[in-house]
Amino acid sequence: MSKEIPKGMYISIILREKRKTYSKPFWEGTERRELLIQECVDCGKRIYPPAYLCPSCLSTNLAWMKASGKGKVYSFSTLYQGPPVHYEGKTPYTLALVDLKEGVRMLTHIVECKAEEIKCDMEVEVTFEDFKEMGLTLPKFRPI
Amino acid sequence: MSKTWPKGEIAIVGVGSHKYGNFPDLTMADLVLSAIKEAIGSCGIDKNDIGAVIVEPCLTDPEWNSYIAWSWMVDALGLGGKCKHNFLVHSGGSVGMSSLLAAGGLIATGRTDTVLIAHAEKLSTPPNPGITQEDFAADVRAIFSTAGMYEEWEVPYGYHFNAIAGLVTHRYMHETGTPIEEIASVVTSNRKWAAKNEKALLRREISVEEVMKSRMVASPLTSRMCNIVCDGATALIVTSAKKARDLVETPAYILGIGGVVTNFSLMTAGDVTRFGWKKAFNEAIENAGVKLSDFGTVELYDSYPVFELIQLEEFGFCERGKSGKFVYDGHTWPGGNLPMTTDGGTLGKGHIGVGGSGFVIQGAGQILGKCGGTQVPDVKYSLVTNMGGDYMDAQVIILGGKRS
């Protein structure tokens, strides 16, 4: 890690450079407070994380659809110690795998809820938070 | 039944490793050469017989990786002109299996009958004098929160390997009803073995209560339930069966292998409480033609306790949801009926990055009789596993002291 780049900025710079052309609509969607996933026009597979090719049939004919934003917590883990540099000072935060009604799974945060109240299979809905240092609006989930 | 590997045709004859620990004054070269010298000495092979060098990368120093990929070891060991191939193999934690596959291919096709596999890592002290300990520690933290993760879909959430294991552990507990004390007992088991291992980083035994009381890191995992990174190095010598018999009394023959890579990310993994272990194991055990009760030790890749429990169940040593109690009751401890991860694993011996070869060395060492304080008597067969990526690359190796 170069010393000229302040800690935390390093990852945000990488992210901005690496953001893929095919995933742009997703991030434009989150800025509008919309959660978008992809659907393969040829085989119907629902896709998250966003992809260039359909992993089922390798079609590039993928359409964006607005997700309901409703789902269930598949699992979760609250990070208390040793966060990555871009999360220094933000602990504790709860990482979770959320299964959306549309049949895809997202890595996300559970917010607006005490860590000890979070359970597997708990019903949640999407909310959006700006992560200014990274220039991203992240979809997160809260209990219904 | 389809054949997955030329059973008994390839053997591990020499094993060596540097002590696992914090060595600010030692370089990668110091570490790896001491491991190689031990491996060569352990089987008495003429170093000039080495026809190929397979090197495994470190995580912290790209220059070292270029160095070894571009044949530094050939000069360091004086193999110039005799060595036919030198190349780097990498698949994260499953690299031990990947290197054996490459070595097996070189030997089975007759390119050479002797292969050296070597690995060095510095994860707790800087590999180069130009880096301060503080900056280096930040780099290492960045590695375990970016490596093998989606930079757009996981990294922005502050993902971390400890949290990956936390996610798997919570779901496993939810589905099987396993209490956290039983999960913690895996650490107690591994640390009991590490206490007997002269080369381990953590040599003090630790009770389940103490594991539970250590500070919370990534729920439900406390700090003692997470592996500890350190410096170290490993080396092994792989030969044809014909050559192996001339070198050592009981070579560790590779009898069967199996592998299943299920996913890159937990987001696409479906069931995170099983992965591909059952299929990988069945492939290996069918080829080897052995029974569960034949294994003198099981050298299961740990990283975090839950992965050893999942493996015990998917391999059939325990019923689903019963492996935690099995470990808690002491069956995997020294003196137990299923010695498990007998070098202490990454939870006790220490974690040296892409350290899959360490588990191969311990399994082979048990058959070769080279395990010192952790030696289990009369081990005829040993089961070795490697796990790569974010734990969705399941690799199984069965070793035995007889060819069939």
XYZ file of C-alpha atoms in Angstrom:
548
model
C 0.000 0.000 0.000
C 1.519 3.334 -1.033
C 2.024 5.849 1.751
C 0.816 8.780 -0.378
C -2.714 7.397 -0.433
C -4.545 7.891 2.871
C -5.705 4.665 4.497
C -9.175 3.756 3.380
C -8.884 5.748 0.169
C -6.814 2.956 -1.312
C -9.756 0.625 -1.677
C -12.085 3.367 -2.917
C -9.626 4.246 -5.685
C -9.368 0.621 -6.743
C -13.142 0.337 -6.730
C -13.719 3.361 -8.906
C -11.202 2.098 -11.423
C -12.494 -1.430 -11.448
C -16.229 -0.714 -11.610
C -17.367 -2.614 -14.626
C -19.358 -1.185 -17.484
C -21.981 -3.904 -17.174
C -22.648 -3.153 -13.520
C -23.196 0.598 -13.933
C -27.021 0.321 -14.093
C -26.975 -1.345 -10.656
C -25.166 1.580 -9.020
C -27.264 4.138 -10.913
C -30.280 2.278 -9.520
C -29.114 2.447 -5.914
C -28.610 6.196 -6.291
C -32.341 6.372 -7.185
C -33.091 4.100 -4.158
C -33.962 1.202 -6.439
C -32.631 -2.334 -6.091
C -32.019 -3.878 -9.503
C -31.085 -7.418 -10.381
C -30.544 -9.020 -13.762
C -32.712 -11.542 -15.580
C -31.512 -13.576 -18.540
C -33.847 -12.909 -21.479
C -32.935 -16.272 -23.036
C -33.188 -18.707 -20.111
C -34.950 -16.680 -17.405
C -32.262 -17.055 -14.741
C -32.232 -14.311 -12.111
C -28.715 -13.039 -11.524
C -26.924 -11.336 -8.618
C -24.151 -10.244 -8.356
C -24.416 -8.476 -11.712
C -22.723 -10.356 -14.496
C -21.541 -9.892 -18.056
C -22.623 -13.404 -19.038
C -25.555 -15.474 -17.790
C -23.808 -18.181 -15.723
C -26.486 -20.699 -16.786
C -26.530 -20.304 -20.575
C -23.707 -17.789 -21.262
C -26.113 -15.415 -22.991
C -25.205 -11.717 -22.965
C -28.866 -10.846 -23.450
C -29.493 -9.734 -19.855
C -32.217 -7.349 -18.728
C -32.450 -5.329 -15.505
C -35.513 -5.787 -13.300
C -36.540 -3.979 -10.158
C -36.461 -6.317 -7.153
C -39.145 -6.274 -4.461
C -36.501 -5.461 -1.846
C -38.037 -8.090 0.465
C -36.193 -11.130 1.699
C -34.953 -13.287 4.574
C -31.685 -13.356 6.484
C -29.880 -16.563 5.442
C -27.045 -15.909 7.866
C -25.235 -13.047 9.601
C -22.067 -12.118 11.468
C -21.402 -8.948 13.418
C -17.840 -7.688 13.070
C -16.475 -6.227 16.330
C -12.702 -6.323 15.850
C -10.132 -5.932 13.088
C -12.228 -4.342 10.330
C -10.608 -3.533 6.985
C -9.063 -0.068 6.727
C -12.096 1.439 4.974
C -14.280 0.387 7.944
C -12.059 1.663 10.732
C -14.182 3.400 13.365
C -17.399 1.855 11.987
C -17.496 -1.305 14.164
C -19.624 -3.063 15.153
C -21.517 -3.677 11.929
C -23.507 -6.728 10.890
C -22.733 -8.488 7.630
C -25.500 -10.714 6.347
C -26.465 -12.936 3.467
C -30.014 -12.023 2.494
C -32.112 -14.249 0.228
C -34.338 -12.011 -1.885
C -37.858 -13.123 -2.880
C -36.603 -13.096 -6.467
C -34.336 -16.053 -5.676
C -30.922 -14.398 -5.486
C -28.675 -13.907 -2.461
C -26.877 -10.675 -1.541
C -24.074 -9.896 0.854
C -25.229 -6.819 2.735
C -25.617 -5.189 6.146
C -28.489 -5.490 8.592
C -29.257 -2.035 10.005
C -31.815 -0.357 12.290
C -31.687 -3.350 14.595
C -29.695 -4.490 17.642
C -27.089 -7.123 16.776
C -28.489 -9.556 19.361
C -31.971 -9.375 17.804
C -30.835 -10.632 14.408
C -31.742 -14.250 13.628
C -31.457 -16.581 10.662
C -34.646 -16.579 8.521
C -35.740 -13.169 9.897
C -37.758 -11.140 7.349
C -36.107 -7.960 6.109
C -36.576 -5.181 3.543
C -34.156 -3.021 1.618
C -33.019 0.445 2.600
C -30.196 2.516 1.128
C -27.147 4.155 2.674
C -24.593 6.396 1.020
C -20.987 5.386 1.524
C -19.436 8.746 0.659
C -15.774 7.710 0.904
C -16.406 5.143 -1.803
C -18.822 7.150 -3.895
C -21.399 4.362 -3.653
C -24.953 4.023 -2.409
C -25.168 0.592 -0.789
C -28.367 -1.432 -0.465
C -28.778 -2.597 3.133
C -31.612 -4.380 4.928
C -33.715 -3.747 8.039
C -36.278 -5.875 9.860
C -39.849 -5.621 8.597
C -16.189 -46.898 -10.456
C -14.009 -44.520 -12.346
C -10.342 -44.128 -11.553
C -9.420 -40.712 -10.252
C -5.704 -41.147 -9.740
C -2.988 -43.742 -10.511
C -3.281 -45.442 -7.118
C 0.033 -45.984 -5.357
C 2.177 -44.852 -8.292
C 3.323 -41.635 -6.668
C 4.622 -41.158 -3.129
C 5.735 -38.496 -0.693
C 9.127 -39.461 0.731
C 10.560 -36.316 2.292
C 8.962 -33.647 4.486
C 10.335 -30.522 6.103
C 9.063 -27.322 7.648
C 10.431 -24.286 9.390
C 9.085 -23.454 12.828
C 5.862 -21.402 12.663
C 6.238 -18.036 14.404
C 7.278 -14.403 14.219
C 10.743 -14.029 12.702
C 11.564 -10.385 11.965
C 15.207 -11.242 11.313
C 14.603 -14.054 8.813
C 13.867 -13.659 5.096
C 11.654 -15.852 2.926
C 14.874 -17.398 1.587
C 16.076 -18.306 5.102
C 12.746 -19.897 5.944
C 12.278 -21.900 2.772
C 15.855 -23.164 2.500
C 15.771 -24.531 6.038
C 12.525 -26.390 5.212
C 13.993 -27.757 1.969
C 17.185 -28.901 3.703
C 15.098 -30.767 6.253
C 12.938 -32.397 3.545
C 15.966 -33.565 1.574
C 17.691 -34.801 4.729
C 14.584 -36.605 5.972
C 14.689 -39.070 3.049
C 18.391 -38.986 2.197
C 17.737 -38.218 -1.454
C 20.542 -36.851 -3.646
C 19.461 -33.260 -4.309
C 20.773 -33.597 -7.864
C 17.953 -36.076 -8.529
C 15.389 -33.252 -8.298
C 14.035 -32.982 -11.832
C 11.389 -30.330 -11.209
C 10.759 -27.578 -8.681
C 7.201 -26.511 -7.889
C 6.968 -23.310 -5.866
C 3.949 -21.978 -4.000
C 3.477 -18.227 -3.602
C 3.374 -15.933 -0.591
C 0.594 -13.371 -0.104
C 2.685 -10.420 1.020
C 5.580 -9.982 -1.422
C 4.953 -10.078 -5.202
C 8.694 -9.697 -5.831
C 9.375 -12.946 -3.984
C 6.766 -14.662 -6.135
C 8.494 -13.481 -9.326
C 11.821 -14.518 -7.899
C 10.808 -18.090 -7.183
C 8.667 -18.438 -10.322
C 11.726 -17.427 -12.315
C 13.845 -20.234 -10.915
C 15.776 -18.737 -7.998
C 15.651 -22.102 -6.211
C 17.388 -23.832 -9.092
C 20.466 -21.713 -8.407
C 20.102 -21.753 -4.624
C 20.077 -25.560 -4.640
C 22.620 -25.977 -7.429
C 20.223 -27.794 -9.761
C 21.225 -25.910 -12.912
C 21.075 -27.991 -16.083
C 19.596 -31.011 -14.280
C 16.231 -29.494 -13.370
C 13.748 -29.781 -16.258
C 10.957 -27.551 -14.982
C 10.464 -24.786 -12.410
C 7.040 -23.214 -12.019
C 4.615 -21.577 -9.603
C 1.321 -23.184 -8.548
C -1.412 -21.207 -6.803
C -4.974 -21.956 -5.745
C -5.119 -20.346 -2.307
C -5.420 -22.744 0.621
C -5.876 -25.757 -1.648
C -2.417 -25.268 -3.147
C -1.104 -28.430 -1.450
C -3.450 -30.499 -3.618
C -2.719 -28.452 -6.730
C 1.036 -28.931 -6.322
C 0.575 -32.688 -5.857
C -1.528 -32.811 -9.040
C 1.256 -31.071 -10.949
C 3.961 -33.262 -9.375
C 1.909 -36.395 -10.109
C 1.543 -35.355 -13.744
C 5.284 -34.793 -14.122
C 6.055 -38.193 -12.594
C 3.271 -40.218 -14.261
C 4.231 -38.917 -17.706
C 7.895 -39.707 -17.113
C 9.170 -36.126 -17.215
C 11.032 -36.810 -13.976
C 10.852 -39.181 -11.016
C 11.597 -36.560 -8.339
C 9.805 -33.283 -7.606
C 10.441 -30.682 -4.910
C 7.454 -28.632 -3.678
C 8.328 -25.578 -1.560
C 6.510 -22.669 0.088
C 7.505 -19.704 2.267
C 5.392 -16.962 3.786
C 5.805 -13.978 6.044
C 2.443 -12.841 7.379
C 3.399 -11.558 10.821
C 6.683 -9.720 10.195
C 7.552 -7.614 7.112
C 9.178 -9.510 4.235
C 11.333 -6.478 3.399
C 13.228 -4.112 5.700
C 11.672 -1.060 3.968
C 8.220 -1.645 5.509
C 7.345 -0.730 9.105
C 5.546 -3.299 11.255
C 2.508 -0.992 11.465
C 2.179 -0.485 7.698
C 2.744 -4.193 7.148
C -0.024 -5.094 9.614
C -2.407 -2.790 7.684
C -1.411 -4.502 4.433
C -2.118 -7.938 5.913
C -5.521 -6.768 7.124
C -6.251 -5.490 3.614
C -5.326 -8.911 2.173
C -7.870 -10.719 4.366
C -10.606 -8.239 3.491
C -10.036 -8.187 -0.282
C -8.374 -11.426 -1.462
C -10.825 -13.776 -3.137
C -13.706 -11.325 -2.762
C -15.816 -9.357 -5.221
C -14.405 -5.832 -5.244
C -17.809 -4.386 -6.106
C -20.230 -6.641 -4.224
C -18.393 -7.735 -1.076
C -15.461 -5.407 -0.333
C -17.650 -2.239 -0.027
C -19.477 -3.882 2.904
C -16.285 -4.348 4.915
C -16.211 -8.094 4.315
C -13.492 -10.068 6.082
C -12.451 -13.740 6.260
C -13.460 -13.817 9.943
C -16.967 -12.742 8.879
C -17.114 -15.375 6.127
C -16.513 -17.998 8.811
C -18.994 -16.211 11.098
C -21.707 -16.430 8.413
C -21.069 -20.136 7.844
C -20.972 -20.847 11.605
C -24.273 -19.077 12.371
C -26.087 -20.929 9.601
C -24.519 -24.235 10.636
C -25.645 -23.658 14.241
C -29.125 -22.682 13.049
C -29.564 -25.818 10.945
C -27.942 -28.376 13.237
C -28.633 -26.928 16.692
C -24.937 -27.240 17.578
C -24.103 -25.069 20.608
C -21.197 -22.627 20.404
C -19.343 -24.516 23.177
C -19.054 -27.524 20.886
C -17.756 -25.354 18.058
C -15.224 -23.814 20.469
C -14.070 -27.296 21.456
C -12.451 -27.711 18.020
C -9.977 -25.028 19.102
C -9.300 -26.929 22.320
C -8.661 -30.086 20.295
C -6.320 -28.405 17.798
C -4.449 -26.571 20.559
C -3.886 -29.858 22.429
C -2.103 -31.115 19.318
C -0.224 -27.836 18.825
C 1.067 -28.144 22.396
C 2.814 -31.372 21.325
C 4.174 -29.864 18.089
C 7.707 -28.461 18.552
C 7.198 -26.249 15.495
C 3.800 -24.766 16.417
C 3.206 -21.084 17.137
C 0.755 -21.607 20.037
C 1.937 -24.303 22.429
C -0.295 -23.639 25.419
C -3.438 -25.753 25.807
C -6.682 -23.805 26.073
C -9.997 -24.825 27.638
C -13.390 -24.425 25.981
C -14.242 -21.796 28.624
C -11.142 -19.785 27.769
C -11.926 -19.967 24.034
C -15.441 -18.730 24.784
C -14.222 -15.907 27.028
C -11.758 -14.409 24.516
C -12.991 -11.222 22.887
C -15.749 -11.316 20.276
C -14.362 -10.755 16.771
C -17.016 -11.754 14.222
C -20.093 -13.217 15.879
C -20.380 -15.982 16.894
C -16.589 -16.310 16.682
C -14.260 -15.122 19.422
C -10.610 -14.331 18.733
C -9.438 -17.824 19.736
C -11.812 -19.351 17.187
C -9.944 -17.488 14.432
C -6.644 -18.669 12.983
C -3.468 -16.718 13.708
C -1.178 -15.629 10.889
C 2.588 -16.026 11.177
C 5.820 -16.676 9.282
C 6.919 -20.123 8.141
C 7.880 -22.438 5.309
C 7.273 -25.993 4.099
C 8.889 -28.413 1.661
C 8.180 -31.908 0.398
C 9.811 -34.386 -1.935
C 7.532 -36.406 -4.217
C 8.816 -39.365 -6.218
C 7.697 -42.337 -8.291
C 6.754 -45.427 -6.237
C 9.770 -47.244 -7.650
C 12.178 -44.600 -6.426
C 10.348 -44.169 -3.114
C 11.001 -47.757 -2.034
C 14.762 -47.270 -2.406
C 14.697 -44.175 -0.210
C 12.451 -44.834 2.783
C 10.914 -47.789 4.596
C 7.264 -46.720 4.363
C 6.667 -44.036 1.721
C 3.378 -42.132 1.931
C 1.730 -43.364 -1.257
C -1.031 -41.252 -2.754
C -3.909 -43.722 -3.022
C -6.780 -41.494 -4.059
C -7.781 -37.914 -4.549
C -11.029 -36.041 -5.011
C -12.016 -32.449 -5.506
C -15.096 -30.291 -5.935
C -15.039 -26.529 -6.439
C -18.553 -25.354 -5.689
C -18.433 -21.551 -5.827
C -16.433 -18.353 -5.613
C -18.759 -16.471 -3.275
C -21.129 -17.423 -0.463
C -23.760 -15.424 -2.388
C -23.997 -18.147 -5.031
C -23.183 -21.099 -2.764
C -26.698 -22.291 -1.922
C -26.107 -24.456 1.157
C -23.087 -23.093 3.066
C -23.163 -25.877 5.669
C -21.968 -28.701 3.403
C -20.091 -27.446 0.309
C -18.623 -30.150 -1.988
C -17.001 -32.282 0.695
C -19.133 -35.422 0.344
C -18.616 -35.753 -3.386
C -14.876 -34.978 -3.164
C -14.416 -37.534 -0.380
C -16.383 -40.275 -2.137
C -14.249 -39.836 -5.227
C -11.047 -40.173 -3.181
C -12.092 -43.104 -0.982
C -13.446 -45.153 -3.885
C -10.134 -44.819 -5.689
C -8.148 -45.607 -2.529
C -10.331 -48.604 -1.627
C -10.126 -47.983 2.120
C -12.707 -47.740 4.924
C -13.392 -44.896 7.374
C -12.007 -47.039 10.209
C -8.670 -47.427 8.382
C -7.570 -43.848 8.965
C -4.979 -43.461 11.716
C -5.262 -39.672 11.504
C -7.432 -37.147 9.675
C -5.547 -33.969 8.823
C -8.497 -31.657 8.203
C -7.942 -28.131 6.933
C -9.314 -25.850 9.622
C -8.883 -22.054 9.360
C -12.004 -21.860 11.544
C -13.621 -24.568 13.715
C -16.870 -25.006 11.759
C -15.094 -26.261 8.660
C -13.639 -29.245 10.496
C -17.099 -30.110 11.869
C -18.661 -29.927 8.401
C -15.959 -32.236 7.035
C -16.359 -34.816 9.841
C -20.060 -35.025 8.994
C -19.833 -34.976 5.219
C -17.155 -37.714 5.273
C -19.380 -39.890 7.480
C -17.301 -39.954 10.679
C -20.263 -38.351 12.476
C -23.947 -37.892 11.778
C -25.089 -34.441 10.738
C -25.129 -32.191 13.810
C -23.223 -34.683 15.984
C -19.625 -33.735 15.177
C -19.471 -30.902 17.736
C -20.305 -33.282 20.587
C -17.808 -35.796 19.146
C -14.999 -33.232 19.345
C -16.205 -31.823 22.685
C -16.059 -35.330 24.170
C -12.380 -35.683 23.223
C -12.458 -38.238 20.392
C -10.182 -36.074 18.217
C -7.697 -35.150 20.961
C -4.325 -36.834 21.492
C -5.174 -40.366 22.652
C -8.656 -40.185 21.100
C -9.995 -42.689 18.582
C -9.860 -40.232 15.653
C -6.742 -38.043 15.926
C -7.654 -34.888 13.980
C -5.456 -32.112 12.589
C -2.534 -33.471 14.531
C -0.117 -30.607 13.920
C -2.570 -28.157 15.506
C -3.772 -26.715 12.198
C -3.952 -23.002 11.496
C -5.765 -22.525 14.836
C -2.789 -23.859 16.790
C 0.273 -24.325 14.625
C -0.280 -21.013 12.815
C -1.523 -19.801 9.429
C 1.078 -19.188 6.707
C -1.131 -18.013 3.851
C -1.577 -20.554 1.080
C -0.619 -23.264 3.531
C -2.295 -26.384 2.146
C 1.016 -28.220 1.843
C 1.430 -28.115 5.633
C -1.524 -30.505 5.985
C -0.067 -32.823 3.315
C 3.255 -32.809 5.190
C 1.580 -33.759 8.474
C -0.443 -36.585 6.860
C 2.617 -37.922 5.035
C 4.763 -37.414 8.144
C 2.415 -39.613 10.176
C 3.003 -42.473 7.728
C 6.722 -41.774 7.328
C 7.145 -41.602 11.128
C 8.502 -38.055 11.015
C 6.022 -36.241 13.266
C 8.092 -35.958 16.457
C 5.922 -35.011 19.429
C 2.694 -35.334 17.447
C 3.450 -38.790 16.034
C 0.498 -41.184 16.343
C 1.609 -44.829 16.554
C 0.980 -47.238 13.653
C -0.695 -44.875 11.195
C -1.336 -46.910 8.062
C -3.635 -44.457 6.283
C -4.086 -40.732 6.650
C -6.777 -38.465 5.274
C -5.651 -34.988 4.236
C -7.855 -32.096 3.165
C -7.161 -28.722 1.626
C -9.626 -25.887 1.269
C -9.190 -22.966 -1.091
C -10.861 -19.669 -1.827
C -13.623 -18.543 0.500
C -13.901 -22.201 1.630
C -15.761 -23.442 -1.454
C -12.868 -25.393 -2.991
C -12.921 -28.835 -1.313
C -9.929 -31.096 -1.920
C -9.282 -34.569 -0.459
C -6.092 -36.660 -0.519
C -5.763 -40.209 0.858
C -2.281 -41.383 1.789
C -1.200 -44.883 2.794
C 1.970 -46.762 3.730
C 1.187 -49.538 1.240
C 0.660 -49.185 -2.486
C -2.635 -51.073 -2.446
